[in-house]
PDB file of C-alpha atoms in Angstrom:
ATOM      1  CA  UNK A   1     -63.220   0.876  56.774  1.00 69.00           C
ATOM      2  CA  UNK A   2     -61.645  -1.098  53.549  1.00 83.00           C
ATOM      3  CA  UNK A   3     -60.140   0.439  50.831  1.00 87.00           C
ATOM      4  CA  UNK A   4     -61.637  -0.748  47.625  1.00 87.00           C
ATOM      5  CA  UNK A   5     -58.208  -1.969  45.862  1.00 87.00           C
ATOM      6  CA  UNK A   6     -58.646  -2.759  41.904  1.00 87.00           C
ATOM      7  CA  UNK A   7     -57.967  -5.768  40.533  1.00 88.00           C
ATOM      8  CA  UNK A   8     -56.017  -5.872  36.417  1.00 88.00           C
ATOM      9  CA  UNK A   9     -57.964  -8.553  34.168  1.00 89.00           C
ATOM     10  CA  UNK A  10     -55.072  -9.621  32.387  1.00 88.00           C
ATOM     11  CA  UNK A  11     -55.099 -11.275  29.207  1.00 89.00           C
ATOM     12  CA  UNK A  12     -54.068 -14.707  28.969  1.00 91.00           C
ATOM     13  CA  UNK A  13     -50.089 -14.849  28.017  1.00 87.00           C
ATOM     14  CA  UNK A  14     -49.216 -15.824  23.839  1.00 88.00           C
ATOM     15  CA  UNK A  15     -48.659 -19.705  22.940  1.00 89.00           C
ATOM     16  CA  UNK A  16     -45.188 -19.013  21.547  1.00 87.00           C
ATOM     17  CA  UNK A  17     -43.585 -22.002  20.024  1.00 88.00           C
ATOM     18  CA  UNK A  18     -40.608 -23.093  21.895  1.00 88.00           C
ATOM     19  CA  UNK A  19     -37.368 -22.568  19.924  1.00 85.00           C
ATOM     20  CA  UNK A  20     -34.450 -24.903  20.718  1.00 86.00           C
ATOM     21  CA  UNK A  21     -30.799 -23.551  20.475  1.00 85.00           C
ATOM     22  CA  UNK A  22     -27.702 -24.996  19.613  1.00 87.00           C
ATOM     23  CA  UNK A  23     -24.654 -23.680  20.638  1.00 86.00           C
ATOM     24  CA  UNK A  24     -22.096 -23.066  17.920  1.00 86.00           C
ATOM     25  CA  UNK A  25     -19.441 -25.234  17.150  1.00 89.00           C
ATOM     26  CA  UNK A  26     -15.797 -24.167  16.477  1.00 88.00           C
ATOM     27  CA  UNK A  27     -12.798 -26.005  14.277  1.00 88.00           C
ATOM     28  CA  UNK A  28     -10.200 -25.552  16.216  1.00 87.00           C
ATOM     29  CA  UNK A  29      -7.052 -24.913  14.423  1.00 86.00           C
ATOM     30  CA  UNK A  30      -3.848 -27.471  14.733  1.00 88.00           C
ATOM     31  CA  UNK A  31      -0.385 -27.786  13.551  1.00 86.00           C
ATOM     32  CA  UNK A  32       2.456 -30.217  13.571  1.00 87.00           C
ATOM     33  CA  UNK A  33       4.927 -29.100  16.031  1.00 88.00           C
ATOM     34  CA  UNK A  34       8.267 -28.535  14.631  1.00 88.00           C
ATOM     35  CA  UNK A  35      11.173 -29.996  16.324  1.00 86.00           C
ATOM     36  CA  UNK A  36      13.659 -27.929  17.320  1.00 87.00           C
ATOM     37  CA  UNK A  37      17.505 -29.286  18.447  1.00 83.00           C
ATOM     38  CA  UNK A  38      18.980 -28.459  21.730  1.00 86.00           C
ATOM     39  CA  UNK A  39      21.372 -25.574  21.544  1.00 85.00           C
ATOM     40  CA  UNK A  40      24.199 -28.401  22.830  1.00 84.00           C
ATOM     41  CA  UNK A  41      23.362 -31.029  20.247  1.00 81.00           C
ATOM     42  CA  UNK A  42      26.721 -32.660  19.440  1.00 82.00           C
ATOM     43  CA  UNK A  43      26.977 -35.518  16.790  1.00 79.00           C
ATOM     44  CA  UNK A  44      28.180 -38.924  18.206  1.00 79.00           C
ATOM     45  CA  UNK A  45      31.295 -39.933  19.206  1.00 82.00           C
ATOM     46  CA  UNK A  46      31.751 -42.901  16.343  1.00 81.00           C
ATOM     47  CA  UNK A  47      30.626 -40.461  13.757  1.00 79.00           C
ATOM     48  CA  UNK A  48      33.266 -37.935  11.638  1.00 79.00           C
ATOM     49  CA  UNK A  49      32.386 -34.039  10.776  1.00 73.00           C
ATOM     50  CA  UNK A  50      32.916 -33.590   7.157  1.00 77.00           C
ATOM     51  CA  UNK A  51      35.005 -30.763   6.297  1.00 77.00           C
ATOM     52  CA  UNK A  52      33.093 -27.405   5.139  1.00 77.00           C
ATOM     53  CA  UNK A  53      34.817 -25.894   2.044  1.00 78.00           C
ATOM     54  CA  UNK A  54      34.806 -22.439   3.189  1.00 78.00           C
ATOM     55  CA  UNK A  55      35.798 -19.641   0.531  1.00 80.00           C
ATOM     56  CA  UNK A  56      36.587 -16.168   1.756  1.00 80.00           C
ATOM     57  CA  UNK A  57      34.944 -13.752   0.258  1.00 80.00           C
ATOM     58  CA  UNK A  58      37.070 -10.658  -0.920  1.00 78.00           C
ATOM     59  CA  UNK A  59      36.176  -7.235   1.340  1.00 80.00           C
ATOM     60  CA  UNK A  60      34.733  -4.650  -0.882  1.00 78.00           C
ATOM     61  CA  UNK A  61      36.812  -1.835  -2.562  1.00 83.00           C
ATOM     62  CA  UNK A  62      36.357   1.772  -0.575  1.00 86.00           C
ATOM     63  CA  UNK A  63      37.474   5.211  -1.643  1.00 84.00           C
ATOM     64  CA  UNK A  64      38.820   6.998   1.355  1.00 85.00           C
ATOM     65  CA  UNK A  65      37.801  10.695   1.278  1.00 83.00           C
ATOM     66  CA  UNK A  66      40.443  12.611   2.439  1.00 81.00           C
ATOM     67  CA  UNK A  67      39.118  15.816   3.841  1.00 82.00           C
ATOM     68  CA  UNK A  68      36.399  14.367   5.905  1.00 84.00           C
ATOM     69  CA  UNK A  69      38.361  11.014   6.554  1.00 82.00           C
ATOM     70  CA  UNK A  70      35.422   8.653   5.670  1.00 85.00           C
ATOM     71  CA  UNK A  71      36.260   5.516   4.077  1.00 86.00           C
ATOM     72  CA  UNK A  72      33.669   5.416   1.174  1.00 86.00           C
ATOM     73  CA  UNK A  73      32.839   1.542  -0.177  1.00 86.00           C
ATOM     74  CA  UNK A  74      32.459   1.143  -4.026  1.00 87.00           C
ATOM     75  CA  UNK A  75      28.976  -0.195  -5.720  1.00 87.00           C
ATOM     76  CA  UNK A  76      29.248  -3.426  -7.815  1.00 86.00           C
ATOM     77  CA  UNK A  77      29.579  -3.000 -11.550  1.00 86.00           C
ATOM     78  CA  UNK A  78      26.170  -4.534 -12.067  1.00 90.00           C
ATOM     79  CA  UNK A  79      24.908  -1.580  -9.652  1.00 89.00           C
ATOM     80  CA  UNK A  80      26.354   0.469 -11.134  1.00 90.00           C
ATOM     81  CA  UNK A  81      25.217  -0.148 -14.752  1.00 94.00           C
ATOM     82  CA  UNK A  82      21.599  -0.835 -13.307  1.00 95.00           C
ATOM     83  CA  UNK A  83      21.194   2.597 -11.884  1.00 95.00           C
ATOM     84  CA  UNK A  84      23.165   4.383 -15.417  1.00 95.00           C
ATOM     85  CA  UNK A  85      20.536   1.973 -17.225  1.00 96.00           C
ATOM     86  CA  UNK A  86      17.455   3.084 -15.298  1.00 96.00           C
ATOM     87  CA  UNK A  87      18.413   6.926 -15.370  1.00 96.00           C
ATOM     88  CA  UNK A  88      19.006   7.020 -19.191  1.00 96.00           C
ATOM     89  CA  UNK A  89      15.842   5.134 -19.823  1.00 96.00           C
ATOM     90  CA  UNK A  90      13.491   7.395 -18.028  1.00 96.00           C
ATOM     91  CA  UNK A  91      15.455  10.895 -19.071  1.00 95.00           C
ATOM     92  CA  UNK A  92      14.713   9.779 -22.382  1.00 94.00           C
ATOM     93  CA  UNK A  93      11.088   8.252 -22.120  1.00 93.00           C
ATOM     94  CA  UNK A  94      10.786  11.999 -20.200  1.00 92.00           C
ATOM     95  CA  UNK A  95      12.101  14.015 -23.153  1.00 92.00           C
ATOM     96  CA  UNK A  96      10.159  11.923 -25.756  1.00 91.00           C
ATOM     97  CA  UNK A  97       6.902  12.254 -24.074  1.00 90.00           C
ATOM     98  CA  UNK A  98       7.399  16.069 -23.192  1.00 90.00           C
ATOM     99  CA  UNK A  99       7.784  17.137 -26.805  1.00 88.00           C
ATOM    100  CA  UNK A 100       4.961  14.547 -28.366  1.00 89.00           C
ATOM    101  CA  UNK A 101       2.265  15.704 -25.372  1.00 89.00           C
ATOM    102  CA  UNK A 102       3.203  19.461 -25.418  1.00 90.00           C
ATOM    103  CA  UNK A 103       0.966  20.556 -28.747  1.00 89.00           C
ATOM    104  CA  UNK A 104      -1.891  18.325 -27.280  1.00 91.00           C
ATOM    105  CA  UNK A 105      -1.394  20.146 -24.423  1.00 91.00           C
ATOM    106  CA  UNK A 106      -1.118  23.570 -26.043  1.00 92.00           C
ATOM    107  CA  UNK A 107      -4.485  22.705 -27.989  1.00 93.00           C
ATOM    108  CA  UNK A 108      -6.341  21.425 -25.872  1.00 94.00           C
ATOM    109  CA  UNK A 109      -5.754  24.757 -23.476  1.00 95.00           C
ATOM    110  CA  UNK A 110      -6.424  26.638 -26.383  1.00 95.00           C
ATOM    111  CA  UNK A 111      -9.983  25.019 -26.579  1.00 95.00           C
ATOM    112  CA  UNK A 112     -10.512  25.109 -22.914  1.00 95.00           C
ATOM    113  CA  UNK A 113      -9.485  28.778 -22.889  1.00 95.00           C
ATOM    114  CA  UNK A 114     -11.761  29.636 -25.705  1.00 95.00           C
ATOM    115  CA  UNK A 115     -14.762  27.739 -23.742  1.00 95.00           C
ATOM    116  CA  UNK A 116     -14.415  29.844 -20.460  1.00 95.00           C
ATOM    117  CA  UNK A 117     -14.282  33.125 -22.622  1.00 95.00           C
ATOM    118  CA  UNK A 118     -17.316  32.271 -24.532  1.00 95.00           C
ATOM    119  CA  UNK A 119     -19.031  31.408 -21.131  1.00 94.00           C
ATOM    120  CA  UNK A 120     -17.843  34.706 -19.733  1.00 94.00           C
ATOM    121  CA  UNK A 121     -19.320  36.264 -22.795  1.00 93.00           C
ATOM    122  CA  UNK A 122     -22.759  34.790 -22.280  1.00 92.00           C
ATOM    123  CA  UNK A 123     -22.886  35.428 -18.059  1.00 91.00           C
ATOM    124  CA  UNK A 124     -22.058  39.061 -19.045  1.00 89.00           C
ATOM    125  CA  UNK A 125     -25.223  39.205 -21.525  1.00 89.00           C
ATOM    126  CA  UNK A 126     -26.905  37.892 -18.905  1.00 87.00           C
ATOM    127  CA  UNK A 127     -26.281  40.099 -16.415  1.00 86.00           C
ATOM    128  CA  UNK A 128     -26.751  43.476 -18.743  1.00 85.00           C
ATOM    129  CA  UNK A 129     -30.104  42.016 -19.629  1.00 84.00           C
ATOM    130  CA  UNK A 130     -31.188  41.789 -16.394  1.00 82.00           C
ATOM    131  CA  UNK A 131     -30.049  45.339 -15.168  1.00 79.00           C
ATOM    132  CA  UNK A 132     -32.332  46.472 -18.294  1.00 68.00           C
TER     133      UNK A 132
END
């Protein structure tokens, strides 16, 4: 006794074109290594070291606090003068803009203000007409 197995009629498999594939390519990045002198580089024996002009440079003034005993250092003049400059300018570009903006301001809330009444005004009629 056989069992009857079926047999799939498959279709014939697609002509696909063949598609060739090129692996990408890559620049790779270079430099021009820099040259760096040993730690121990010494110049030769024949040759002289010229003498560095070397100019000490005065230690900043300090204010010493006396109750806390901190020794406070004093700013350059041309800090000093740069920080006076900035504060003065924008106190005064503050004060000067303050009292030109403050009636726009004031209007323009006024108009706003008047805007969200009138709109309260109309949601109110609203409402009462639809309760009648």
């Amino acid at each position: 006794m056989s069992i009857p197995i079926p047999s799939a009629n498959l279709p014939k498999p697609l002509d696909l074109p063949r598609i060739d594939f090129k692996p990408p390519s890559a620049r790779i990045p270079s430099y021009r290594p820099m040259v760096v002198p040993p730690a121990d580089l010494e110049p030769p024996e024949d040759v002289e070291a010229e003498e560095k002009e070397t100019t000490e440079t005065p230690e900043p003034p300090t204010l010493k606090i006396p109750v806390i005993d901190i020794q406070m250092p004093i700013p350059e003049t041309a800090v000093v003068v740069t920080a006076v400059t900035t504060a003065v300018i924008a106190v005064t570009t503050t004060t000067v803009t303050q009292s030109l903006f403050e009636p726009i301001k004031k209007k323009v809330q006024k108009q706003l203000q008047a805007k969200v009444n009138k709109w309260k005004e109309n949601r109110k009629k609203k409402k009462e007409s639809l309760e009648s």
